[in-house]
DNA sequence: CGGCACTTTGATCGTGGTCAATAAGTGTGG
DNA sequence: CCACACTTATTGACCACGATCAAAGTGCCG
């Protein structure tokens, strides 16, 4: 397991049938991964594709949780806000990830787009109806949730016990790993999150994130070949910080 | 939703049949809540009760995840360790809670007892077999997991954005709420966790936890009527800190 | 070009960590 | 029963990490 997973990690394993969602047009890697063609068609029939601009909201914290979404393209940010305006980024989600499923009446967090992208929306009730018909779907949701839980717990350790430098290193590593799992071979990875987003994710101020990234760059551990890109040139150094191997 | 849930919160709702697990002897509030008598019997037949001493381990992080446990009496602590020996407490679990279920090959965290208690062990494979027979069980597991996820995300916000005082206040509130949900009417609650445990849970040092609790006591917000007990005498003050209402 | 959002860097300050010493429980064996 | 060891808690002194405040600097889009 890697440090500080920015996204749910369970990719198709053995025994997973691969199909294509008619609506989404993309190979199903998320919730629908275990479905066959007929089931995929049925899922697609109940769902609606929507294009979203950068920074637009998919749903807000506290809103009635009536829909679930599959992010089909783009990168999203999950946020939790406090009464006084402080807020935290609790995770990032990539194409293929399921967003907004909860058994609670209201979304416990908000979700918005970091890049422009598309989501596939389905009524929560319809999804729950599909569960009865396709038990594999329910199985899949359990697995996805537990993997997400494990990665959230790693994140917890990072916030509770890592220093600023370690957290930023762990973030960069997990960013790279998430994209590698999704087919980007590197060594350059997309980083559409601003310093502020990263700070809100890691419990740090914008300035500390900026200073730490500058330092990594000065040390030759990373390069920033553009506004929204990062290259990890000395990944092992970052990894050492991220895993807490020595100090 | 309350700040910083120390345990999974989904109690029996409408439509939940109530039975008694023959093996555990206790009313089923956790995973088995939706099962009828026959199903409970079958679950009980596949499970084994074990008594555990204080500080003894239920399972270790990294060990093959072959069993799942229902905590039937006592309080447990979930921990995650790093290579260098640092470790964090990622949650506390109470009687009725499911512990150790994961789709991963190895437990992503360890679990040990804070008090003496008993657990009801079942082979993971058998549980998964039960899923096929009793879809309600699978449904229940999804719900439990998502509620746990939401509470872990709250914890994340607390570690990322709360000051030491706020975190300790949030912890005390959630401790009380967890016990109230389980039938302890208060105003005195059990606190078997040491200052060290609390520190590892909140990302603080022992000294900071001790100082903060001392200050709360001096301010008359709490009382400590014994080694492992706490009474919240001015809950609203703690609540204000915990929710981030004003400063 | 101006306006805006984001980033970088510097200076200063405060929260909370670390180190250290003492106190208060808790358990064990003589 | 007390002596002793051991764990846990408390409190103080000091210091460092990272927040905050402030001010340029850098793209980017209308």
Coordinates of C-alpha atoms (C1' of nucleotides) in Angstrom, one line a residue:
Chain A
X1 CA 0.0 0.0 0.0
X2 CA 1.3 3.5 -0.8
X3 CA 1.2 6.5 1.4
X4 CA -1.6 8.9 1.2
X5 CA -3.8 7.7 -1.6
X6 CA -5.5 10.5 -3.4
X7 CA -8.1 8.3 -5.0
X8 CA -9.8 5.0 -4.6
X9 CA -7.4 2.4 -5.8
X10 CA -9.2 -0.8 -6.6
X11 CA -8.7 -1.4 -10.3
X12 CA -10.0 -4.3 -12.3
X13 CA -8.7 -7.5 -10.9
X14 CA -9.0 -11.1 -12.1
X15 CA -12.5 -12.2 -12.9
X16 CA -13.6 -8.8 -13.8
X17 CA -15.5 -8.6 -17.1
X18 CA -14.7 -5.5 -19.1
X19 CA -17.4 -3.7 -21.0
X20 CA -18.0 -0.2 -22.3
X21 CA -20.6 2.1 -20.9
X22 CA -22.8 3.2 -23.8
X23 CA -23.5 6.5 -22.1
X24 CA -20.1 7.4 -20.8
X25 CA -18.4 6.0 -23.9
X26 CA -15.4 5.0 -21.7
X27 CA -14.2 1.7 -20.5
X28 CA -15.7 1.0 -17.2
X29 CA -13.2 1.0 -14.5
X30 CA -15.2 2.2 -11.5
X31 CA -18.4 1.0 -10.1
X32 CA -19.6 -0.7 -13.3
X33 CA -16.4 -2.7 -13.8
X34 CA -18.0 -6.1 -12.9
X35 CA -21.0 -5.7 -15.1
X36 CA -21.6 -7.4 -18.4
X37 CA -22.8 -5.7 -21.6
X38 CA -26.6 -6.0 -20.8
X39 CA -26.2 -4.7 -17.3
X40 CA -24.1 -1.8 -18.6
X41 CA -26.8 -0.9 -21.1
X42 CA -29.4 -0.9 -18.3
X43 CA -27.2 1.3 -16.2
X44 CA -26.6 3.6 -19.1
X45 CA -30.3 3.9 -19.7
X46 CA -30.9 5.2 -16.2
X47 CA -28.1 7.7 -16.3
X48 CA -27.5 11.1 -17.6
X49 CA -24.3 12.6 -18.9
X50 CA -23.4 16.2 -18.0
X51 CA -20.5 18.4 -18.9
X52 CA -19.0 20.6 -16.2
X53 CA -16.8 23.6 -16.2
X54 CA -13.7 24.0 -14.1
X55 CA -14.6 25.0 -10.5
X56 CA -18.3 24.2 -11.0
X57 CA -20.0 22.1 -8.3
X58 CA -21.2 18.5 -8.8
X59 CA -23.1 18.7 -5.5
X60 CA -22.8 20.6 -2.3
X61 CA -22.3 19.5 1.3
X62 CA -25.6 19.3 3.1
X63 CA -27.7 19.0 -0.1
X64 CA -30.2 16.0 -0.2
X65 CA -28.2 13.1 -1.4
X66 CA -30.5 12.0 -4.2
X67 CA -28.0 11.3 -7.0
X68 CA -24.8 9.4 -7.4
X69 CA -22.2 10.3 -10.1
X70 CA -19.5 8.6 -12.0
X71 CA -16.7 11.0 -13.0
X72 CA -16.0 10.1 -16.6
X73 CA -13.5 12.7 -17.5
X74 CA -11.6 15.4 -15.6
X75 CA -10.5 15.6 -12.0
X76 CA -12.8 16.5 -9.0
X77 CA -12.1 17.7 -5.5
X78 CA -14.1 16.7 -2.4
X79 CA -14.4 19.3 0.3
X80 CA -15.8 19.6 3.8
X81 CA -16.7 22.9 5.3
X82 CA -17.0 24.2 8.8
X83 CA -19.5 26.7 10.2
X84 CA -16.8 29.4 10.4
X85 CA -15.8 29.1 6.7
X86 CA -12.7 27.0 7.2
X87 CA -12.7 24.1 4.9
X88 CA -10.7 21.0 4.0
X89 CA -10.1 19.1 0.8
X90 CA -10.7 15.4 1.8
X91 CA -9.7 13.9 -1.5
X92 CA -9.4 14.1 -5.2
X93 CA -11.2 11.9 -7.7
X94 CA -10.3 10.9 -11.2
X95 CA -12.0 9.5 -14.3
X96 CA -13.8 6.3 -13.4
X97 CA -14.3 7.1 -9.8
X98 CA -17.7 7.0 -8.2
X99 CA -18.7 10.2 -6.4
X100 CA -21.5 11.1 -4.1
X101 CA -22.8 7.7 -2.9
X102 CA -23.8 7.8 0.7
X103 CA -26.5 6.1 2.8
X104 CA -27.1 9.3 4.6
X105 CA -29.9 11.7 3.8
X106 CA -27.5 14.5 2.8
X107 CA -24.1 14.6 1.2
X108 CA -21.5 14.7 4.0
X109 CA -19.2 16.6 1.7
X110 CA -19.2 18.7 -1.4
X111 CA -17.7 17.9 -4.8
X112 CA -16.5 20.2 -7.5
X113 CA -14.4 20.1 -10.6
X114 CA -10.7 21.0 -10.7
X115 CA -10.7 20.7 -14.4
X116 CA -13.5 20.7 -16.9
X117 CA -15.0 17.3 -17.3
X118 CA -18.1 15.1 -17.5
X119 CA -20.1 13.2 -15.0
X120 CA -22.6 10.4 -15.4
X121 CA -25.5 11.0 -13.0
X122 CA -27.9 8.4 -11.7
X123 CA -30.8 8.6 -9.2
X124 CA -29.7 7.0 -6.0
X125 CA -32.9 5.1 -5.8
X126 CA -32.2 3.6 -9.3
X127 CA -28.8 2.5 -8.3
X128 CA -30.2 0.8 -5.2
X129 CA -32.7 -0.9 -7.5
X130 CA -29.8 -2.1 -9.6
X131 CA -28.2 -3.6 -6.5
X132 CA -31.1 -6.1 -6.2
X133 CA -30.7 -7.1 -9.8
X134 CA -26.9 -7.3 -9.9
X135 CA -25.4 -8.4 -6.6
X136 CA -21.9 -7.9 -8.2
X137 CA -22.6 -4.2 -8.2
X138 CA -23.2 -4.2 -4.4
X139 CA -20.0 -6.3 -3.9
X140 CA -18.1 -3.8 -5.9
X141 CA -19.4 -0.9 -3.9
X142 CA -18.3 -2.5 -0.7
X143 CA -14.8 -3.1 -2.0
X144 CA -14.5 0.5 -3.4
X145 CA -15.7 1.9 -0.1
X146 CA -13.3 -0.1 2.0
X147 CA -10.4 0.8 -0.2
X148 CA -11.4 4.4 0.1
X149 CA -11.6 4.0 3.8
X150 CA -8.1 2.5 4.0
X151 CA -6.7 5.4 2.0
X152 CA -8.6 8.0 4.1
X153 CA -7.0 6.4 7.1
X154 CA -3.6 6.8 5.6
X155 CA -4.4 10.4 5.0
X156 CA -5.3 10.6 8.6
X157 CA -1.9 9.4 9.7
X158 CA -0.2 11.9 7.4
X159 CA -2.1 14.8 8.9
X160 CA -1.6 13.6 12.4
X161 CA 2.0 12.5 12.4
X162 CA 3.8 13.9 9.3
X163 CA 5.7 17.2 9.1
X164 CA 4.9 19.6 6.3
X165 CA 7.7 18.3 4.0
X166 CA 6.6 14.7 4.4
X167 CA 3.0 15.5 3.6
X168 CA 3.8 17.3 0.4
X169 CA 6.1 14.5 -0.6
X170 CA 3.4 11.9 0.1
X171 CA 0.9 14.0 -1.9
X172 CA 3.2 14.1 -4.9
X173 CA 3.9 10.4 -4.8
X174 CA 0.2 9.6 -4.5
X175 CA -0.6 12.0 -7.3
X176 CA 1.8 10.1 -9.6
X177 CA 0.6 6.7 -8.5
X178 CA -3.0 7.6 -9.1
X179 CA -2.2 8.7 -12.7
X180 CA 0.0 5.7 -13.3
X181 CA -2.8 3.4 -12.3
X182 CA -4.9 5.2 -14.9
X183 CA -2.5 4.8 -17.7
X184 CA -0.3 7.9 -17.6
X185 CA 3.2 6.3 -17.7
X186 CA 4.9 9.5 -16.5
X187 CA 7.3 10.9 -15.8
X188 CA 5.2 14.1 -16.1
X189 CA 1.9 14.2 -14.3
X190 CA -1.0 16.6 -14.3
X191 CA -1.4 18.7 -11.2
X192 CA -4.5 20.9 -11.7
X193 CA -4.8 21.5 -7.9
X194 CA -3.6 24.9 -6.8
X195 CA -1.2 25.4 -3.9
X196 CA -4.4 26.3 -1.9
X197 CA -6.1 23.1 -2.8
X198 CA -3.0 21.1 -1.8
X199 CA -2.8 23.1 1.5
X200 CA -6.4 22.3 2.2
X201 CA -5.8 18.7 1.5
X202 CA -2.7 18.5 3.7
X203 CA -3.7 20.8 6.5
X204 CA -1.1 23.4 5.6
X205 CA -1.1 27.0 4.5
X206 CA -0.6 28.0 0.9
X207 CA 2.7 29.5 1.7
X208 CA 4.1 26.4 3.3
X209 CA 3.1 24.3 0.3
X210 CA 4.7 26.8 -2.0
X211 CA 7.9 27.0 0.0
X212 CA 8.1 23.2 0.3
X213 CA 7.6 22.6 -3.5
X214 CA 10.2 25.3 -4.2
X215 CA 12.6 23.6 -1.9
X216 CA 12.0 20.2 -3.6
X217 CA 12.6 21.9 -6.9
X218 CA 15.8 23.6 -5.7
X219 CA 17.0 20.2 -4.5
X220 CA 16.4 18.7 -7.9
X221 CA 13.8 16.3 -6.7
X222 CA 11.0 17.6 -8.9
X223 CA 10.5 19.8 -11.9
X224 CA 7.6 22.0 -12.8
X225 CA 7.4 21.9 -16.6
X226 CA 4.3 24.1 -16.8
X227 CA 1.4 25.6 -14.8
X228 CA -0.4 22.4 -14.1
X229 CA 2.2 19.7 -14.3
X230 CA 4.9 18.1 -12.2
X231 CA 7.7 15.7 -12.8
X232 CA 9.2 13.6 -10.1
X233 CA 12.9 13.4 -10.9
X234 CA 14.1 11.9 -7.6
X235 CA 11.1 9.9 -6.6
X236 CA 13.0 7.8 -4.0
X237 CA 13.8 10.9 -2.0
X238 CA 10.2 11.9 -1.9
X239 CA 9.2 8.3 -1.1
X240 CA 11.6 8.2 1.9
X241 CA 9.9 11.2 3.3
X242 CA 6.4 9.9 2.6
X243 CA 6.9 6.5 4.2
X244 CA 8.8 7.8 7.2
X245 CA 11.9 5.8 6.4
X246 CA 14.5 7.4 8.5
X247 CA 14.6 11.2 8.8
Chain B
X1 CA -23.8 15.0 12.1
X2 CA -21.6 15.5 15.0
X3 CA -17.9 16.5 14.9
X4 CA -15.3 13.8 15.0
X5 CA -17.2 10.5 15.4
X6 CA -15.1 8.0 17.3
X7 CA -17.1 5.1 16.1
X8 CA -19.4 4.0 13.3
X9 CA -22.8 5.6 13.9
X10 CA -25.5 3.8 12.0
X11 CA -27.8 2.4 14.6
X12 CA -31.0 0.4 13.9
X13 CA -33.4 2.4 11.8
X14 CA -36.9 1.7 10.7
X15 CA -37.4 -1.6 9.0
X16 CA -34.6 -3.3 10.9
X17 CA -35.6 -6.6 12.5
X18 CA -34.1 -7.0 15.9
X19 CA -32.8 -10.4 17.0
X20 CA -30.3 -11.8 19.4
X21 CA -27.1 -13.5 18.4
X22 CA -26.9 -16.9 20.1
X23 CA -23.2 -16.8 20.2
X24 CA -22.6 -13.2 21.3
X25 CA -25.6 -13.3 23.6
X26 CA -26.1 -9.6 22.9
X27 CA -28.7 -7.7 20.9
X28 CA -27.4 -7.3 17.5
X29 CA -26.7 -3.7 16.7
X30 CA -23.8 -4.0 14.3
X31 CA -23.5 -5.9 11.1
X32 CA -26.1 -8.5 12.0
X33 CA -28.8 -6.0 12.8
X34 CA -30.9 -6.6 9.7
X35 CA -30.9 -10.4 10.1
X36 CA -33.8 -12.6 11.2
X37 CA -33.5 -15.3 13.8
X38 CA -32.6 -18.1 11.4
X39 CA -29.9 -16.1 9.7
X40 CA -28.5 -15.1 13.1
X41 CA -28.3 -18.7 14.1
X42 CA -26.4 -19.5 10.9
X43 CA -24.0 -16.6 11.6
X44 CA -23.5 -17.7 15.1
X45 CA -22.8 -21.3 14.0
X46 CA -19.9 -20.0 11.9
X47 CA -18.4 -17.8 14.5
X48 CA -16.2 -18.2 17.6
X49 CA -16.3 -16.1 20.8
X50 CA -13.0 -15.1 22.4
X51 CA -12.2 -13.2 25.5
X52 CA -9.4 -10.7 25.4
X53 CA -7.3 -8.9 28.0
X54 CA -6.7 -5.2 28.1
X55 CA -3.9 -4.2 25.6
X56 CA -4.1 -7.5 23.8
X57 CA -4.2 -7.5 20.1
X58 CA -7.2 -8.6 18.0
X59 CA -5.1 -8.5 14.8
X60 CA -2.0 -6.7 13.6
X61 CA -1.5 -4.4 10.7
X62 CA -0.1 -6.3 7.7
X63 CA -1.3 -9.7 8.9
X64 CA -3.3 -11.7 6.3
X65 CA -6.9 -10.5 6.6
X66 CA -8.6 -13.9 7.0
X67 CA -11.0 -13.1 9.8
X68 CA -13.6 -10.5 10.7
X69 CA -14.6 -9.6 14.2
X70 CA -17.6 -8.2 16.0
X71 CA -16.7 -6.5 19.2
X72 CA -19.3 -7.8 21.7
X73 CA -18.1 -6.2 24.9
X74 CA -15.3 -3.7 25.7
X75 CA -13.6 -0.9 23.7
X76 CA -11.0 -1.4 21.0
X77 CA -8.5 0.9 19.4
X78 CA -7.5 0.9 15.7
X79 CA -3.9 1.9 15.0
X80 CA -1.7 2.4 12.0
X81 CA 2.0 2.3 12.2
X82 CA 4.8 3.8 10.1
X83 CA 8.2 2.3 9.3
X84 CA 9.9 4.5 11.8
X85 CA 7.8 3.5 14.8
X86 CA 5.5 6.5 14.8
X87 CA 1.9 5.5 14.9
X88 CA -1.6 6.9 15.0
X89 CA -4.9 5.8 16.5
X90 CA -7.4 6.0 13.6
X91 CA -10.4 5.2 15.7
X92 CA -12.1 3.6 18.7
X93 CA -14.7 0.8 18.4
X94 CA -17.4 -0.1 20.9
X95 CA -19.6 -3.1 21.6
X96 CA -21.6 -4.0 18.5
X97 CA -19.0 -2.6 16.0
X98 CA -17.6 -4.7 13.2
X99 CA -13.8 -4.7 13.2
X100 CA -11.3 -6.0 10.6
X101 CA -13.4 -6.3 7.5
X102 CA -11.4 -5.4 4.4
X103 CA -11.3 -6.5 0.7
X104 CA -7.5 -6.2 0.8
X105 CA -5.2 -9.2 1.4
X106 CA -3.8 -7.7 4.6
X107 CA -5.3 -5.7 7.4
X108 CA -4.5 -2.0 6.6
X109 CA -4.4 -1.3 10.4
X110 CA -4.1 -3.1 13.7
X111 CA -6.7 -3.5 16.4
X112 CA -6.2 -4.0 20.1
X113 CA -8.3 -3.8 23.3
X114 CA -8.4 -0.7 25.5
X115 CA -10.4 -2.6 28.1
X116 CA -10.8 -6.3 28.5
X117 CA -13.6 -7.6 26.3
X118 CA -14.9 -10.2 23.9
X119 CA -14.9 -10.5 20.2
X120 CA -16.9 -12.8 17.9
X121 CA -14.6 -14.1 15.1
X122 CA -15.7 -15.3 11.7
X123 CA -13.7 -16.5 8.7
X124 CA -13.8 -13.8 6.1
X125 CA -14.7 -16.4 3.4
X126 CA -17.7 -17.5 5.4
X127 CA -18.9 -13.9 5.8
X128 CA -18.6 -13.5 2.1
X129 CA -20.6 -16.7 1.6
X130 CA -23.3 -15.3 3.9
X131 CA -23.5 -12.2 1.6
X132 CA -24.8 -14.4 -1.2
X133 CA -27.5 -15.9 1.0
X134 CA -28.5 -12.7 2.8
X135 CA -28.3 -9.6 0.6
X136 CA -29.4 -7.5 3.5
X137 CA -26.1 -8.2 5.1
X138 CA -24.2 -6.8 2.2
X139 CA -26.5 -3.8 2.1
X140 CA -25.7 -3.3 5.8
X141 CA -22.0 -3.5 5.3
X142 CA -22.1 -0.8 2.6
X143 CA -24.1 1.5 4.9
X144 CA -21.7 0.9 7.8
X145 CA -18.7 1.5 5.7
X146 CA -20.0 4.7 4.2
X147 CA -20.9 6.1 7.6
X148 CA -17.5 5.1 8.9
X149 CA -16.0 6.9 5.9
X150 CA -18.0 10.0 6.6
X151 CA -16.8 10.1 10.2
X152 CA -13.2 9.4 9.1
X153 CA -13.5 12.4 6.8
X154 CA -14.7 14.5 9.8
X155 CA -11.7 13.3 11.7
X156 CA -9.5 14.4 8.8
X157 CA -10.9 18.0 8.9
X158 CA -10.3 18.1 12.6
X159 CA -6.6 17.0 12.2
X160 CA -6.1 19.4 9.2
X161 CA -7.8 22.5 10.4
X162 CA -8.5 22.4 14.2
X163 CA -6.3 23.7 16.9
X164 CA -5.3 21.5 19.8
X165 CA -8.1 22.8 22.0
X166 CA -10.7 22.2 19.4
X167 CA -9.5 18.7 18.7
X168 CA -9.7 17.7 22.4
X169 CA -13.1 19.2 22.7
X170 CA -14.3 17.4 19.6
X171 CA -12.9 14.2 21.0
X172 CA -14.7 14.5 24.3
X173 CA -18.0 15.4 22.6
X174 CA -17.8 12.4 20.3
X175 CA -16.8 10.1 23.2
X176 CA -20.0 11.2 25.0
X177 CA -22.2 10.8 21.9
X178 CA -20.9 7.4 21.1
X179 CA -21.8 6.2 24.6
X180 CA -25.1 7.9 24.6
X181 CA -26.0 6.1 21.4
X182 CA -25.2 2.9 23.2
X183 CA -27.4 3.6 26.2
X184 CA -25.1 5.4 28.7
X185 CA -27.3 8.4 29.6
X186 CA -24.4 10.3 31.1
X187 CA -23.4 12.6 32.5
X188 CA -20.3 10.5 33.4
X189 CA -18.7 8.6 30.5
X190 CA -16.0 6.0 30.4
X191 CA -12.6 7.1 29.1
X192 CA -10.3 4.1 29.0
X193 CA -8.0 5.8 26.5
X194 CA -4.8 7.2 28.0
X195 CA -3.5 10.7 27.2
X196 CA -1.2 9.0 24.8
X197 CA -4.0 7.2 23.0
X198 CA -5.9 10.5 22.7
X199 CA -2.8 12.2 21.4
X200 CA -2.2 9.6 18.8
X201 CA -5.8 9.9 17.8
X202 CA -5.7 13.7 17.5
X203 CA -2.2 14.2 16.2
X204 CA -1.0 15.8 19.4
X205 CA 1.6 15.1 22.0
X206 CA 0.7 13.6 25.4
X207 CA 1.7 16.8 27.1
X208 CA -0.6 18.9 24.9
X209 CA -3.5 16.6 25.6
X210 CA -2.8 16.7 29.3
X211 CA -2.5 20.5 29.4
X212 CA -5.7 21.0 27.4
X213 CA -7.7 18.6 29.6
X214 CA -6.3 20.3 32.7
X215 CA -7.4 23.7 31.3
X216 CA -10.9 22.4 30.6
X217 CA -11.1 21.2 34.1
X218 CA -9.8 24.4 35.6
X219 CA -12.4 26.3 33.5
X220 CA -15.1 24.1 35.0
X221 CA -16.1 22.6 31.6
X222 CA -15.3 19.0 32.6
X223 CA -14.7 16.9 35.7
X224 CA -12.6 13.8 36.0
X225 CA -14.3 11.7 38.6
X226 CA -11.8 8.8 38.4
X227 CA -9.0 7.4 36.5
X228 CA -11.0 6.3 33.4
X229 CA -14.0 8.6 33.5
X230 CA -15.0 12.0 32.4
X231 CA -18.0 14.2 32.9
X232 CA -18.9 17.1 30.6
X233 CA -20.3 19.8 32.8
X234 CA -20.3 22.6 30.2
X235 CA -20.9 20.7 27.0
X236 CA -22.0 23.7 25.0
X237 CA -18.6 25.3 25.5
X238 CA -16.8 22.2 24.2
X239 CA -19.4 22.0 21.4
X240 CA -18.6 25.5 20.3
X241 CA -14.9 24.7 20.0
X242 CA -15.6 21.4 18.3
X243 CA -17.9 22.8 15.6
X244 CA -15.8 25.8 14.9
X245 CA -18.6 28.2 15.9
X246 CA -16.8 31.5 16.5
X247 CA -13.5 31.5 18.2
Chain C
dC1 C1' -3.4 47.0 -21.7
dG2 C1' -5.7 46.3 -17.1
dG3 C1' -7.6 43.1 -13.9
dC4 C1' -7.5 38.9 -11.6
dA5 C1' -6.1 34.6 -9.6
dC6 C1' -2.3 32.2 -8.3
dT7 C1' 2.6 31.9 -6.7
dT8 C1' 6.7 33.1 -4.5
dT9 C1' 9.6 34.9 -1.0
dG10 C1' 10.6 37.5 3.3
dA11 C1' 9.8 38.8 8.2
dT12 C1' 7.7 37.9 12.4
dC13 C1' 5.0 35.5 15.8
dG14 C1' 2.6 31.9 18.3
dT15 C1' 1.1 27.2 18.9
dG16 C1' 2.4 23.1 20.2
dG17 C1' 6.5 19.8 20.3
dT18 C1' 10.5 18.4 23.0
dC19 C1' 13.1 17.8 27.0
dA20 C1' 13.0 17.3 31.9
dA21 C1' 11.5 16.7 36.5
dT22 C1' 8.0 15.4 39.7
dA23 C1' 3.7 13.3 41.1
dA24 C1' 0.3 10.1 41.2
dG25 C1' -1.5 5.7 40.4
dT26 C1' -1.1 0.5 39.7
dG27 C1' 0.7 -4.0 40.2
dT28 C1' 4.1 -7.4 42.2
dG29 C1' 6.5 -9.8 45.5
dG30 C1' 8.6 -10.1 50.1
Chain D
dC1 C1' 1.4 -4.3 54.7
dC2 C1' 4.9 -1.8 52.6
dA3 C1' 8.8 -1.5 49.2
dC4 C1' 9.8 -1.3 44.6
dA5 C1' 9.2 -0.9 39.8
dC6 C1' 6.6 0.7 36.2
dT7 C1' 3.2 3.2 33.8
dT8 C1' 0.6 7.3 33.3
dA9 C1' -0.3 12.1 34.2
dT10 C1' 1.0 16.8 35.2
dT11 C1' 3.6 21.0 34.9
dG12 C1' 7.5 24.0 33.5
dA13 C1' 11.1 25.9 30.3
dC14 C1' 12.6 26.3 25.9
dC15 C1' 12.5 26.2 21.0
dA16 C1' 11.1 25.0 16.2
dC17 C1' 7.9 24.5 12.7
dG18 C1' 4.6 26.3 10.3
dA19 C1' 0.9 30.2 10.4
dT20 C1' 0.2 34.9 9.5
dC21 C1' 1.1 39.2 7.6
dA22 C1' 3.0 41.7 3.8
dA23 C1' 4.7 42.6 -0.8
dA24 C1' 6.3 41.4 -5.2
dG25 C1' 6.1 38.6 -9.1
dT26 C1' 3.9 35.7 -12.9
dG27 C1' 0.9 34.1 -15.9
dC28 C1' -3.8 34.4 -18.1
dC29 C1' -8.0 36.2 -20.1
dG30 C1' -11.0 39.9 -21.5

